[in-house]
Tab-separated table of C-alpha atoms and ligand atoms in Angstrom:
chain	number	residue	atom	x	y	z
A	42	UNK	CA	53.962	86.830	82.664
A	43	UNK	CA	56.270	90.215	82.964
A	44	UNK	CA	59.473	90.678	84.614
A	45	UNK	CA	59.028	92.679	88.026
A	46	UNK	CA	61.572	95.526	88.054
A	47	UNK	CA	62.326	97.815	91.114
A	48	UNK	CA	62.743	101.053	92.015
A	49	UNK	CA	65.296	100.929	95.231
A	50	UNK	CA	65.122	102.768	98.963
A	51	UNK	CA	67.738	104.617	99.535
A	52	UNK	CA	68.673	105.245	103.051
A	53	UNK	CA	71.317	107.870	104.595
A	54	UNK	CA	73.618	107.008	107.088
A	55	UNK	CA	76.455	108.457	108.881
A	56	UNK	CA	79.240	106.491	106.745
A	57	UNK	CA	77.255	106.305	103.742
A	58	UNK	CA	79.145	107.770	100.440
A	59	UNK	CA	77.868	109.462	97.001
A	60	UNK	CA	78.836	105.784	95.030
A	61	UNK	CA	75.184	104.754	94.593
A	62	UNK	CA	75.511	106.812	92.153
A	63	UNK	CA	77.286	104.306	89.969
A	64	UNK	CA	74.310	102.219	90.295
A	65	UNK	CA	71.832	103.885	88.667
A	66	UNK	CA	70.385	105.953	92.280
A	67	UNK	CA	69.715	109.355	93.039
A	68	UNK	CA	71.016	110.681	95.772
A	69	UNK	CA	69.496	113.296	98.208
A	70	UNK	CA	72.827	113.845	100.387
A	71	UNK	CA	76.617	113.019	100.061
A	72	UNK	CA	76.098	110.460	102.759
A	73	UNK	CA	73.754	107.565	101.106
A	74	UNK	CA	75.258	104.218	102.526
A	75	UNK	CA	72.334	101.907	101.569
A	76	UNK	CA	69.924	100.964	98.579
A	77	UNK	CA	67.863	98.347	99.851
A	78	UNK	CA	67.205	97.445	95.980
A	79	UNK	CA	65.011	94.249	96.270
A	80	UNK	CA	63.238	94.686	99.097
A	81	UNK	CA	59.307	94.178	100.720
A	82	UNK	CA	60.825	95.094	104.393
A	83	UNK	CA	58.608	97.614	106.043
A	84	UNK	CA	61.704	99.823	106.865
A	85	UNK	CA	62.253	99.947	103.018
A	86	UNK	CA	59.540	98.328	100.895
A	87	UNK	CA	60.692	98.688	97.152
A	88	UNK	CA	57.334	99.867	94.091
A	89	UNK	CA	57.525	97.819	91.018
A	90	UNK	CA	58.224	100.227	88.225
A	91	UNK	CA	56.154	99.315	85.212
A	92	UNK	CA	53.844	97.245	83.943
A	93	UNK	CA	50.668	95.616	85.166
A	94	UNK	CA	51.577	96.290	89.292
A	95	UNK	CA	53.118	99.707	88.624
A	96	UNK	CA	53.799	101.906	91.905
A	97	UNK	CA	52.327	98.942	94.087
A	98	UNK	CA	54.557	97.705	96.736
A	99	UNK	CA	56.461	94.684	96.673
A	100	UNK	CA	55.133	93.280	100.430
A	101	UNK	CA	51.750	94.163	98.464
A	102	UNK	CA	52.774	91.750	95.926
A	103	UNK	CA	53.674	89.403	98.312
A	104	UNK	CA	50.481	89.487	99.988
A	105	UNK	CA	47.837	89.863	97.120
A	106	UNK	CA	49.575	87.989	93.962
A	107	UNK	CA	51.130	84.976	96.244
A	108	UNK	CA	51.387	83.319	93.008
A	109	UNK	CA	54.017	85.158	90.910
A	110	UNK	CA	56.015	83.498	93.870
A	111	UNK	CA	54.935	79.825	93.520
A	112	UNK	CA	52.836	80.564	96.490
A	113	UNK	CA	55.232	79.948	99.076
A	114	UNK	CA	54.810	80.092	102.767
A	115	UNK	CA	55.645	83.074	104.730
A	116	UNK	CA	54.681	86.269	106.082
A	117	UNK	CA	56.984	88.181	104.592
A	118	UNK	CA	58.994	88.087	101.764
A	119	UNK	CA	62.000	86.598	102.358
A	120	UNK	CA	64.674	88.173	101.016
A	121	UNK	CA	66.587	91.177	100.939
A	122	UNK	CA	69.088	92.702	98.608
A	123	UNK	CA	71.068	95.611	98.994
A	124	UNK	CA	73.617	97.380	97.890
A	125	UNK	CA	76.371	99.425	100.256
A	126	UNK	CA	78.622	101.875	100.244
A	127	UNK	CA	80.916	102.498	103.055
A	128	UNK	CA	82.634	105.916	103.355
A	129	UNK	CA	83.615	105.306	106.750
A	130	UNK	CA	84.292	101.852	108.792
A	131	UNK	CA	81.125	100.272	109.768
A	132	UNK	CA	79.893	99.389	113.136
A	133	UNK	CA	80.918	96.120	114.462
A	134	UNK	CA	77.956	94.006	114.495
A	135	UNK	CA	76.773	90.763	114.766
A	136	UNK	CA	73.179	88.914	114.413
A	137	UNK	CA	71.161	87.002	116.101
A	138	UNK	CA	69.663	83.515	114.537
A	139	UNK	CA	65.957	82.922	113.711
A	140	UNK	CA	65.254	81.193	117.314
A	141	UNK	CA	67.017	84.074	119.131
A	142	UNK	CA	65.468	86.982	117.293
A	143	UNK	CA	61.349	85.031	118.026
A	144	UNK	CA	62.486	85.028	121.736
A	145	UNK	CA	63.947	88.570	122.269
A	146	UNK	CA	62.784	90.243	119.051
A	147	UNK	CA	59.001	90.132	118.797
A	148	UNK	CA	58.887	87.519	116.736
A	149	UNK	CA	61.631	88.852	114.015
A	150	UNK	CA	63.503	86.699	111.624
A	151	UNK	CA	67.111	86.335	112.685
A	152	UNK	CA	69.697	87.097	109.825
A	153	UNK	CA	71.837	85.098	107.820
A	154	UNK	CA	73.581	87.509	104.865
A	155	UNK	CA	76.018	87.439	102.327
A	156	UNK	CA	78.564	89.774	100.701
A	157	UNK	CA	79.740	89.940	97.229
A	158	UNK	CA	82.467	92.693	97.068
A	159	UNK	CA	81.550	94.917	94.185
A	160	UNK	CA	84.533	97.147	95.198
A	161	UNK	CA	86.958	98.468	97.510
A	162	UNK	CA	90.533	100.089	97.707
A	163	UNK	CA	93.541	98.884	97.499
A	164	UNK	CA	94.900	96.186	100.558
A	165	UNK	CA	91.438	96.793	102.163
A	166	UNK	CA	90.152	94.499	104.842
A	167	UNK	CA	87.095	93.045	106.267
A	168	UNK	CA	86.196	92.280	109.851
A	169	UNK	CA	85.144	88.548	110.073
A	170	UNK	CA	85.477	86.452	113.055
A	171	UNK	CA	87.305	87.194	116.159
A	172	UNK	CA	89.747	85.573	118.024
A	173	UNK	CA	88.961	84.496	121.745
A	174	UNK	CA	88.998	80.799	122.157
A	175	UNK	CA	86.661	80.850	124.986
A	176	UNK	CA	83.023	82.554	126.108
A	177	UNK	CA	85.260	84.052	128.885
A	178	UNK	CA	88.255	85.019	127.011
A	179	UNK	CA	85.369	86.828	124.827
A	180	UNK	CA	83.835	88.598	127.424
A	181	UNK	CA	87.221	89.796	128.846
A	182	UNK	CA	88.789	90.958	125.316
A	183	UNK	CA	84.815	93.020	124.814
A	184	UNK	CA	84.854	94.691	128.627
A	185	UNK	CA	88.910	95.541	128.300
A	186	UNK	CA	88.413	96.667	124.782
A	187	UNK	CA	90.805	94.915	123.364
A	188	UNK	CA	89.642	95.388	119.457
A	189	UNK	CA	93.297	94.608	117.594
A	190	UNK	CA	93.829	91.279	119.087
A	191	UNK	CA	89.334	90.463	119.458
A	192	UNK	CA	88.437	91.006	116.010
A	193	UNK	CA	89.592	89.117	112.943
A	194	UNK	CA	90.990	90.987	110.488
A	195	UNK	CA	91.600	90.042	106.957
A	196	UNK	CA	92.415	91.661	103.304
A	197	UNK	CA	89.620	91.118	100.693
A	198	UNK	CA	90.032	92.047	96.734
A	199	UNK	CA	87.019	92.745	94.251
A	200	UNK	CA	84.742	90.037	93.202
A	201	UNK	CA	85.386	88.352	96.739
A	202	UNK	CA	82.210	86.758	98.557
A	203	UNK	CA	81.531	86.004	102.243
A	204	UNK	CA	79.288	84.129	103.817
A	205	UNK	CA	77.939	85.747	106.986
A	206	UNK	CA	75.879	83.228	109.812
A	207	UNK	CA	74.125	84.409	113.022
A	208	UNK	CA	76.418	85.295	115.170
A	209	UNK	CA	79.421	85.977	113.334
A	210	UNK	CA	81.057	89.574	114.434
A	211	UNK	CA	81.721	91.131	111.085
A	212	UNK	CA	81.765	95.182	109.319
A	213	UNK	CA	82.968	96.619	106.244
A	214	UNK	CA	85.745	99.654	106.102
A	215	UNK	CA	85.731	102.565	104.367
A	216	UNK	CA	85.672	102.675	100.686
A	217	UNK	CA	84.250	99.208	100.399
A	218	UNK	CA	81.021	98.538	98.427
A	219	UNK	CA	79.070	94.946	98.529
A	220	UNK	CA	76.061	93.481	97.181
A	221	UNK	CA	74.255	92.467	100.068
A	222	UNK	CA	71.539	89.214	100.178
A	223	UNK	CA	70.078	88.221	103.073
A	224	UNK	CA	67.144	87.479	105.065
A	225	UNK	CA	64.324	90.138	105.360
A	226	UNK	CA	65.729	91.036	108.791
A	227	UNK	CA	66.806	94.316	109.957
A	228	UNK	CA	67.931	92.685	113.576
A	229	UNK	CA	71.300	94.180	114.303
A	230	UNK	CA	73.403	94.458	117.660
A	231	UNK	CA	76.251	96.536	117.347
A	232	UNK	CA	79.559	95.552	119.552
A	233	UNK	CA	81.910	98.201	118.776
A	234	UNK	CA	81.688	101.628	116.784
A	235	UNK	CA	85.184	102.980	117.259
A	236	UNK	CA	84.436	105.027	120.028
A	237	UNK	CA	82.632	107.510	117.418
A	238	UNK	CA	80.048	110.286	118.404
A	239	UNK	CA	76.650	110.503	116.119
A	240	UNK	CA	75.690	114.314	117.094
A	241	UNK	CA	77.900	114.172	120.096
A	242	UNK	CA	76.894	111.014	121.618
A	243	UNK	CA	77.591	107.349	121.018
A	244	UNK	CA	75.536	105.276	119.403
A	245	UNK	CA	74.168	102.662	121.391
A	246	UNK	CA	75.977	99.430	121.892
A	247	UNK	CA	73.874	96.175	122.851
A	248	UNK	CA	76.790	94.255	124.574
A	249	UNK	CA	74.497	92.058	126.731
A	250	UNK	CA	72.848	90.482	123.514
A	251	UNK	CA	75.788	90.418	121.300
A	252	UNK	CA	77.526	88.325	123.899
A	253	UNK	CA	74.690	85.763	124.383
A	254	UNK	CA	74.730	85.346	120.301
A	255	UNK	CA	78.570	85.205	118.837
A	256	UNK	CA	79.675	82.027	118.466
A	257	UNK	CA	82.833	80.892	120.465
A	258	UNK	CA	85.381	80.108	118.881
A	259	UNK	CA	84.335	81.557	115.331
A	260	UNK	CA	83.760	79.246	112.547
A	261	UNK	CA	84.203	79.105	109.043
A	262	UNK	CA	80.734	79.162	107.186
A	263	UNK	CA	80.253	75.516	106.084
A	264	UNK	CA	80.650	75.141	102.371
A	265	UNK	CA	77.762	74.192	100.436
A	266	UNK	CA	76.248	70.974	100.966
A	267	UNK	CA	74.276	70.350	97.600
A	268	UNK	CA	71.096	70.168	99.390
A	269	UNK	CA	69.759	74.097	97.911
A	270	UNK	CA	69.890	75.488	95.297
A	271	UNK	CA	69.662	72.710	92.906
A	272	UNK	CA	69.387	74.451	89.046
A	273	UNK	CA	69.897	73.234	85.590
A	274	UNK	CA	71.252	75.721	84.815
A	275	UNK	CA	75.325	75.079	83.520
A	276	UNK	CA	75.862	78.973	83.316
A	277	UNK	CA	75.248	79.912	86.849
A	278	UNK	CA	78.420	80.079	89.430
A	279	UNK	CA	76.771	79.525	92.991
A	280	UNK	CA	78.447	81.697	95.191
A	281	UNK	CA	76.652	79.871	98.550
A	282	UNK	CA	73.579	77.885	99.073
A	283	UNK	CA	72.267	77.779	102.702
A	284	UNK	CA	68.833	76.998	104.298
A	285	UNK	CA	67.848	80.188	103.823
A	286	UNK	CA	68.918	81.239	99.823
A	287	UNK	CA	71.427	80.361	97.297
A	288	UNK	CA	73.296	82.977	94.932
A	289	UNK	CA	74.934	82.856	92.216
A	290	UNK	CA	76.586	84.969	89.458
A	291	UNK	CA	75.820	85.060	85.836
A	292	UNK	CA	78.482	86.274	83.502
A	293	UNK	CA	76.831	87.453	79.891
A	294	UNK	CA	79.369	88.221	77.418
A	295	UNK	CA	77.142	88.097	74.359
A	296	UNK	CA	73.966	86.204	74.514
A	297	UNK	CA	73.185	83.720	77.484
A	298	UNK	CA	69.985	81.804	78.249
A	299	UNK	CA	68.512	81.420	81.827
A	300	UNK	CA	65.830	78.702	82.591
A	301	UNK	CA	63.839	80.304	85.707
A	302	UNK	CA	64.013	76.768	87.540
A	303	UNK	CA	63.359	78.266	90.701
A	304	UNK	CA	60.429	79.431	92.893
A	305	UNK	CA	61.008	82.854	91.544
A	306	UNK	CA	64.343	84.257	91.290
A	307	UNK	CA	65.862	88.039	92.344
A	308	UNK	CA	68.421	89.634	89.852
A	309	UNK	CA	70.934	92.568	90.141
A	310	UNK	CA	73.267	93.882	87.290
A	311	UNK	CA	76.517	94.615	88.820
A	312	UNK	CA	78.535	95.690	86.058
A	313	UNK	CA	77.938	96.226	82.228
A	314	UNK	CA	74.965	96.937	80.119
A	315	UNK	CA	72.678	94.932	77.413
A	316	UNK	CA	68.979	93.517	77.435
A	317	UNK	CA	66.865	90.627	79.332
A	318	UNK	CA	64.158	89.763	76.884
A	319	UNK	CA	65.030	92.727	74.467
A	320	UNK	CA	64.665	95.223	77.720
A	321	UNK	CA	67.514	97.178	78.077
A	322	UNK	CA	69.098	96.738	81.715
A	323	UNK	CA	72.569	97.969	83.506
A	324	UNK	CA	74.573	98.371	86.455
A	325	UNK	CA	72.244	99.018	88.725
A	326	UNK	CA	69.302	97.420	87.228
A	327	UNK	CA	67.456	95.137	89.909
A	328	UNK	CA	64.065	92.855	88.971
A	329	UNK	CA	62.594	89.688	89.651
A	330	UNK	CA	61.645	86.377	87.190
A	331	UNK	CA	58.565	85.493	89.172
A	332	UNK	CA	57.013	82.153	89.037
A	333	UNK	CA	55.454	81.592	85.423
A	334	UNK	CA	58.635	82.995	83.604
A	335	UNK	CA	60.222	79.634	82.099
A	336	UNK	CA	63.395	81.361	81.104
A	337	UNK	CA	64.734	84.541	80.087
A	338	UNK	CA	67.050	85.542	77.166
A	339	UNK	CA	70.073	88.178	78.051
A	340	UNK	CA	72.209	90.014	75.873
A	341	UNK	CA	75.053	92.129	76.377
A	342	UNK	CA	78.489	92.140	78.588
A	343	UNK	CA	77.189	92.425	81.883
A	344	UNK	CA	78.083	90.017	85.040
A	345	UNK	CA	74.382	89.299	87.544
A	346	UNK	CA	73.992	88.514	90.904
A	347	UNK	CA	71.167	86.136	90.887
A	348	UNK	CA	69.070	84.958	94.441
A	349	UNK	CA	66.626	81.941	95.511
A	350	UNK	CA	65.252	81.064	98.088
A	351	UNK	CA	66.100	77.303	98.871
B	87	LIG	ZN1	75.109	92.405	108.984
Protein backbone atom coordinates (compact mmCIF):
# COMPACT_ATOMS: atom_id res chain seq x y z
CA UNK A 1 0.00 0.00 0.00
CA UNK A 2 1.62 3.61 -1.12
CA UNK A 3 1.10 6.90 0.32
CA UNK A 4 -1.25 9.11 -2.02
CA UNK A 5 0.45 12.49 -2.54
CA UNK A 6 -1.18 15.57 -4.27
CA UNK A 7 -0.61 17.98 -6.58
CA UNK A 8 -2.90 21.16 -5.37
CA UNK A 9 -5.54 23.62 -7.46
CA UNK A 10 -4.69 26.76 -7.27
CA UNK A 11 -7.34 29.29 -7.71
CA UNK A 12 -7.05 33.28 -8.24
CA UNK A 13 -9.05 35.58 -6.52
CA UNK A 14 -9.39 39.19 -6.08
CA UNK A 15 -7.60 39.26 -2.48
CA UNK A 16 -5.48 36.42 -3.13
CA UNK A 17 -1.52 37.15 -2.49
CA UNK A 18 1.89 35.63 -4.03
CA UNK A 19 2.43 33.54 -0.33
CA UNK A 20 1.54 30.14 -1.82
CA UNK A 21 4.59 30.41 -2.77
CA UNK A 22 5.97 29.44 0.60
CA UNK A 23 4.15 26.30 0.21
CA UNK A 24 5.65 24.67 -2.36
CA UNK A 25 2.91 26.27 -5.42
CA UNK A 26 3.41 27.91 -8.53
CA UNK A 27 1.82 30.74 -9.13
CA UNK A 28 0.32 32.06 -12.46
CA UNK A 29 -0.60 35.73 -11.09
CA UNK A 30 0.27 37.92 -8.00
CA UNK A 31 -3.25 37.35 -6.83
CA UNK A 32 -3.49 33.39 -5.89
CA UNK A 33 -5.70 33.33 -2.64
CA UNK A 34 -6.46 29.56 -2.62
CA UNK A 35 -4.75 26.01 -2.97
CA UNK A 36 -7.40 23.67 -2.53
CA UNK A 37 -4.48 21.04 -1.65
CA UNK A 38 -6.52 17.87 -0.69
CA UNK A 39 -9.28 18.02 -2.61
CA UNK A 40 -11.86 15.58 -5.00
CA UNK A 41 -14.40 18.76 -5.31
CA UNK A 42 -15.41 19.19 -8.88
CA UNK A 43 -14.53 22.97 -8.70
CA UNK A 44 -10.93 21.78 -7.82
CA UNK A 45 -10.33 18.03 -8.00
CA UNK A 46 -6.59 17.44 -6.93
CA UNK A 47 -4.22 14.29 -9.48
CA UNK A 48 -2.25 12.02 -7.32
CA UNK A 49 1.35 12.60 -8.24
CA UNK A 50 3.17 9.31 -8.40
CA UNK A 51 2.93 5.98 -8.11
CA UNK A 52 0.44 3.32 -9.11
CA UNK A 53 -2.74 6.12 -9.70
CA UNK A 54 -0.44 8.77 -11.18
CA UNK A 55 -2.32 11.85 -12.92
CA UNK A 56 -5.78 10.14 -11.98
CA UNK A 57 -8.08 12.26 -10.05
CA UNK A 58 -8.75 12.03 -6.55
CA UNK A 59 -12.96 11.93 -6.95
CA UNK A 60 -11.68 9.08 -9.46
CA UNK A 61 -10.13 7.46 -6.58
CA UNK A 62 -12.95 7.90 -4.62
CA UNK A 63 -15.17 6.34 -7.00
CA UNK A 64 -13.11 3.37 -8.51
CA UNK A 65 -10.63 2.28 -5.49
CA UNK A 66 -13.46 2.81 -2.59
CA UNK A 67 -11.18 0.72 -0.66
CA UNK A 68 -7.97 2.71 -0.03
CA UNK A 69 -10.77 4.57 2.02
CA UNK A 70 -12.16 1.69 4.15
CA UNK A 71 -15.01 1.83 1.78
CA UNK A 72 -16.97 4.37 3.36
CA UNK A 73 -20.29 5.73 2.39
CA UNK A 74 -20.66 8.76 0.37
CA UNK A 75 -20.84 10.33 -2.87
CA UNK A 76 -18.21 12.38 -2.59
CA UNK A 77 -15.26 12.58 -0.79
CA UNK A 78 -15.65 14.24 2.16
CA UNK A 79 -13.20 16.45 2.90
CA UNK A 80 -11.49 19.41 1.88
CA UNK A 81 -8.22 21.04 2.70
CA UNK A 82 -6.95 24.19 1.72
CA UNK A 83 -4.66 26.51 2.19
CA UNK A 84 -5.30 30.63 2.04
CA UNK A 85 -3.79 33.56 1.64
CA UNK A 86 -5.49 36.78 2.19
CA UNK A 87 -4.00 39.98 0.67
CA UNK A 88 -7.02 41.83 1.21
CA UNK A 89 -10.03 41.38 3.91
CA UNK A 90 -12.27 38.65 2.92
CA UNK A 91 -15.91 38.74 2.26
CA UNK A 92 -18.12 38.33 5.16
CA UNK A 93 -19.69 35.06 4.85
CA UNK A 94 -21.49 32.60 6.49
CA UNK A 95 -22.76 28.84 5.64
CA UNK A 96 -25.50 27.08 5.51
CA UNK A 97 -25.84 23.47 7.43
CA UNK A 98 -26.22 20.09 5.64
CA UNK A 99 -30.27 20.21 5.91
CA UNK A 100 -30.33 23.81 4.58
CA UNK A 101 -27.93 23.43 1.70
CA UNK A 102 -30.33 19.70 0.41
CA UNK A 103 -33.35 22.13 0.55
CA UNK A 104 -32.09 25.30 -1.26
CA UNK A 105 -28.85 23.95 -2.75
CA UNK A 106 -29.58 21.02 -5.05
CA UNK A 107 -28.80 18.66 -2.82
CA UNK A 108 -25.20 20.20 -1.64
CA UNK A 109 -23.48 19.39 1.56
CA UNK A 110 -23.70 22.30 3.97
CA UNK A 111 -20.24 23.35 5.51
CA UNK A 112 -18.73 22.99 8.70
CA UNK A 113 -14.74 24.27 8.48
CA UNK A 114 -11.93 24.92 10.50
CA UNK A 115 -8.96 27.31 10.63
CA UNK A 116 -5.53 26.76 11.81
CA UNK A 117 -3.65 30.14 11.51
CA UNK A 118 -0.44 29.41 9.71
CA UNK A 119 0.25 33.20 9.78
CA UNK A 120 -0.70 36.67 9.97
CA UNK A 121 0.62 40.23 11.00
CA UNK A 122 1.05 41.70 13.87
CA UNK A 123 -2.40 42.58 16.27
CA UNK A 124 -4.42 41.06 13.35
CA UNK A 125 -8.00 40.07 13.82
CA UNK A 126 -10.57 37.68 12.73
CA UNK A 127 -14.27 38.16 12.16
CA UNK A 128 -16.19 35.51 14.26
CA UNK A 129 -19.58 35.93 15.57
CA UNK A 130 -21.60 39.00 15.68
CA UNK A 131 -23.31 40.73 18.16
CA UNK A 132 -27.23 41.19 17.88
CA UNK A 133 -29.03 39.44 20.61
CA UNK A 134 -32.09 38.98 18.63
CA UNK A 135 -33.29 37.71 14.84
CA UNK A 136 -34.63 41.33 14.70
CA UNK A 137 -31.86 43.23 16.19
CA UNK A 138 -29.91 41.13 13.33
CA UNK A 139 -31.89 42.07 10.60
CA UNK A 140 -31.87 45.79 11.64
CA UNK A 141 -27.90 46.03 12.33
CA UNK A 142 -27.60 44.00 8.32
CA UNK A 143 -30.32 46.56 6.48
CA UNK A 144 -28.72 49.83 8.49
CA UNK A 145 -25.27 48.55 7.89
CA UNK A 146 -24.13 48.75 10.96
CA UNK A 147 -20.75 46.47 10.49
CA UNK A 148 -18.53 47.92 13.71
CA UNK A 149 -21.03 47.19 16.31
CA UNK A 150 -22.76 43.64 13.99
CA UNK A 151 -19.70 41.78 13.56
CA UNK A 152 -17.44 40.30 16.21
CA UNK A 153 -14.20 41.26 16.09
CA UNK A 154 -11.28 39.68 17.76
CA UNK A 155 -7.21 39.55 17.65
CA UNK A 156 -5.78 36.10 16.69
CA UNK A 157 -1.80 35.18 16.89
CA UNK A 158 -0.04 32.28 14.83
CA UNK A 159 -0.72 28.73 15.58
CA UNK A 160 -4.37 29.84 16.69
CA UNK A 161 -7.37 27.46 15.57
CA UNK A 162 -11.10 28.15 15.11
CA UNK A 163 -13.77 26.20 14.84
CA UNK A 164 -16.27 27.44 12.25
CA UNK A 165 -20.26 25.82 12.38
CA UNK A 166 -23.07 26.55 9.85
CA UNK A 167 -24.08 29.62 10.31
CA UNK A 168 -21.46 31.38 12.01
CA UNK A 169 -20.63 34.95 10.17
CA UNK A 170 -16.89 34.82 9.96
CA UNK A 171 -13.72 36.23 7.23
CA UNK A 172 -10.14 36.54 7.41
CA UNK A 173 -8.15 40.12 6.92
CA UNK A 174 -5.47 40.90 5.00
CA UNK A 175 -2.18 39.33 5.47
CA UNK A 176 -3.62 36.33 7.22
CA UNK A 177 -2.91 32.77 5.97
CA UNK A 178 -4.88 29.48 7.41
CA UNK A 179 -4.98 25.93 6.80
CA UNK A 180 -8.37 25.32 5.95
CA UNK A 181 -10.40 21.66 6.64
CA UNK A 182 -13.71 21.31 5.99
CA UNK A 183 -16.47 19.64 4.35
CA UNK A 184 -16.37 19.11 0.50
CA UNK A 185 -18.72 22.09 0.18
CA UNK A 186 -18.21 25.12 -1.79
CA UNK A 187 -21.80 26.64 -0.42
CA UNK A 188 -21.05 30.21 0.49
CA UNK A 189 -23.42 33.34 1.09
CA UNK A 190 -21.64 36.38 1.40
CA UNK A 191 -23.19 39.23 3.90
CA UNK A 192 -20.90 42.02 3.54
CA UNK A 193 -17.83 42.81 1.14
CA UNK A 194 -16.89 46.28 2.28
CA UNK A 195 -18.72 48.01 -0.18
CA UNK A 196 -15.86 46.88 -2.79
CA UNK A 197 -16.27 46.89 -6.68
CA UNK A 198 -14.97 43.54 -8.65
CA UNK A 199 -14.57 45.27 -12.29
CA UNK A 200 -16.76 48.11 -11.25
CA UNK A 201 -19.59 46.36 -9.76
CA UNK A 202 -20.33 44.67 -6.46
CA UNK A 203 -20.20 41.37 -5.96
CA UNK A 204 -23.32 39.85 -5.19
CA UNK A 205 -24.60 39.68 -1.68
CA UNK A 206 -27.24 36.83 -0.73
CA UNK A 207 -28.82 38.69 2.30
CA UNK A 208 -32.15 36.78 2.14
CA UNK A 209 -30.31 33.35 2.79
CA UNK A 210 -27.66 34.51 5.07
CA UNK A 211 -30.38 35.80 7.34
CA UNK A 212 -32.49 32.58 7.38
CA UNK A 213 -29.02 30.62 8.37
CA UNK A 214 -26.86 32.72 11.16
CA UNK A 215 -27.51 31.69 14.32
CA UNK A 216 -28.97 34.26 16.87
CA UNK A 217 -27.26 35.02 19.35
CA UNK A 218 -23.79 33.49 18.16
CA UNK A 219 -22.37 30.65 19.97
CA UNK A 220 -19.21 29.38 20.92
CA UNK A 221 -18.37 26.08 18.96
CA UNK A 222 -18.94 23.32 21.57
CA UNK A 223 -15.69 21.81 22.70
CA UNK A 224 -15.04 18.37 21.88
CA UNK A 225 -17.14 15.79 23.24
CA UNK A 226 -14.86 12.56 22.99
CA UNK A 227 -17.29 10.91 20.81
CA UNK A 228 -14.75 11.38 17.23
CA UNK A 229 -11.85 11.08 16.69
CA UNK A 230 -10.88 8.41 19.02
CA UNK A 231 -6.83 7.47 18.15
CA UNK A 232 -4.12 5.71 19.94
CA UNK A 233 -2.13 7.68 19.06
CA UNK A 234 -0.25 9.76 22.36
CA UNK A 235 1.58 12.12 19.81
CA UNK A 236 -1.33 13.69 18.14
CA UNK A 237 -2.80 17.21 19.63
CA UNK A 238 -6.57 17.25 18.42
CA UNK A 239 -7.27 20.58 17.51
CA UNK A 240 -11.40 19.75 17.20
CA UNK A 241 -13.38 16.68 16.64
CA UNK A 242 -16.96 17.23 15.30
CA UNK A 243 -19.50 14.99 13.44
CA UNK A 244 -18.07 15.76 10.49
CA UNK A 245 -13.85 15.37 11.02
CA UNK A 246 -11.35 15.65 13.69
CA UNK A 247 -7.77 17.38 13.30
CA UNK A 248 -5.02 17.34 14.87
CA UNK A 249 -1.34 18.47 14.78
CA UNK A 250 1.73 16.40 14.80
CA UNK A 251 4.92 17.98 15.96
CA UNK A 252 8.19 15.84 14.60
CA UNK A 253 11.29 17.04 16.04
CA UNK A 254 13.43 14.02 15.20
CA UNK A 255 11.78 10.77 14.57
CA UNK A 256 7.99 10.16 15.46
CA UNK A 257 5.79 7.14 14.73
CA UNK A 258 2.11 7.41 13.50
CA UNK A 259 -0.28 4.34 13.71
CA UNK A 260 -2.90 5.07 10.74
CA UNK A 261 -5.87 4.12 13.21
CA UNK A 262 -8.25 5.80 11.16
CA UNK A 263 -10.44 5.22 8.06
CA UNK A 264 -7.76 6.87 6.07
CA UNK A 265 -6.18 9.94 7.19
CA UNK A 266 -5.27 13.51 5.15
CA UNK A 267 -1.82 15.15 5.98
CA UNK A 268 -0.32 18.66 5.34
CA UNK A 269 3.29 19.83 6.30
CA UNK A 270 3.00 23.25 7.58
CA UNK A 271 6.36 24.11 8.50
CA UNK A 272 9.82 22.30 8.33
CA UNK A 273 11.26 19.60 6.23
CA UNK A 274 12.33 15.70 6.71
CA UNK A 275 10.87 12.25 5.41
CA UNK A 276 7.54 10.00 5.93
CA UNK A 277 8.73 6.51 5.24
CA UNK A 278 12.25 7.67 3.95
CA UNK A 279 10.25 10.13 1.32
CA UNK A 280 11.39 13.40 1.62
CA UNK A 281 8.36 15.89 2.38
CA UNK A 282 8.09 19.85 3.38
CA UNK A 283 6.11 22.80 3.89
CA UNK A 284 3.79 22.42 1.55
CA UNK A 285 3.78 18.78 1.11
CA UNK A 286 0.06 17.38 1.22
CA UNK A 287 -0.81 13.29 0.92
CA UNK A 288 -3.01 10.83 2.25
CA UNK A 289 -2.36 7.33 4.53
CA UNK A 290 -5.20 5.46 2.91
CA UNK A 291 -6.76 2.50 4.45
CA UNK A 292 -4.15 -0.49 4.45
CA UNK A 293 -1.22 1.79 5.72
CA UNK A 294 -0.83 0.52 9.50
CA UNK A 295 1.50 3.32 10.39
CA UNK A 296 3.97 5.55 9.02
CA UNK A 297 7.51 6.51 10.22
CA UNK A 298 8.49 10.49 10.03
CA UNK A 299 11.65 12.09 10.36
CA UNK A 300 12.72 15.50 10.51
CA UNK A 301 11.58 18.97 12.34
CA UNK A 302 8.46 19.59 10.77
CA UNK A 303 4.92 20.33 12.64
CA UNK A 304 1.53 18.33 10.42
CA UNK A 305 -1.85 19.08 10.22
CA UNK A 306 -3.45 15.75 10.21
CA UNK A 307 -7.57 15.13 9.18
CA UNK A 308 -10.29 12.21 9.72
CA UNK A 309 -13.25 11.85 9.09
CA UNK A 310 -15.22 10.82 12.33
ZN1 LIG B 1 -16.11 29.75 5.11
Amino acid sequence: MEILFLNPVLKETIWGGTRLKEYQCELSSDHVGECWAISGHPNGDGSIVGGTYDGKTLSWLWQEHRELFDSIDGEVFPLLTKIIDANQDLSIQVHPDNAYAREHENGALGKTECWYVLDCEENATIIIGHNAKTREEMVEMIEEKRWKDFLREIPIHKGDFFQIEPGTLHAIKGGTLILETQQNSDVTYRVYDYDRLSNGKPRELHLQKSMDVITVPYQEPEKSTGIYGITENTNLKELVSCPFYTVWMLDVTDCEKLLQDQHFMLASVVEGEGTVEGIPISKGSHFILPKGIDEVVFHGTMKLILSAVS
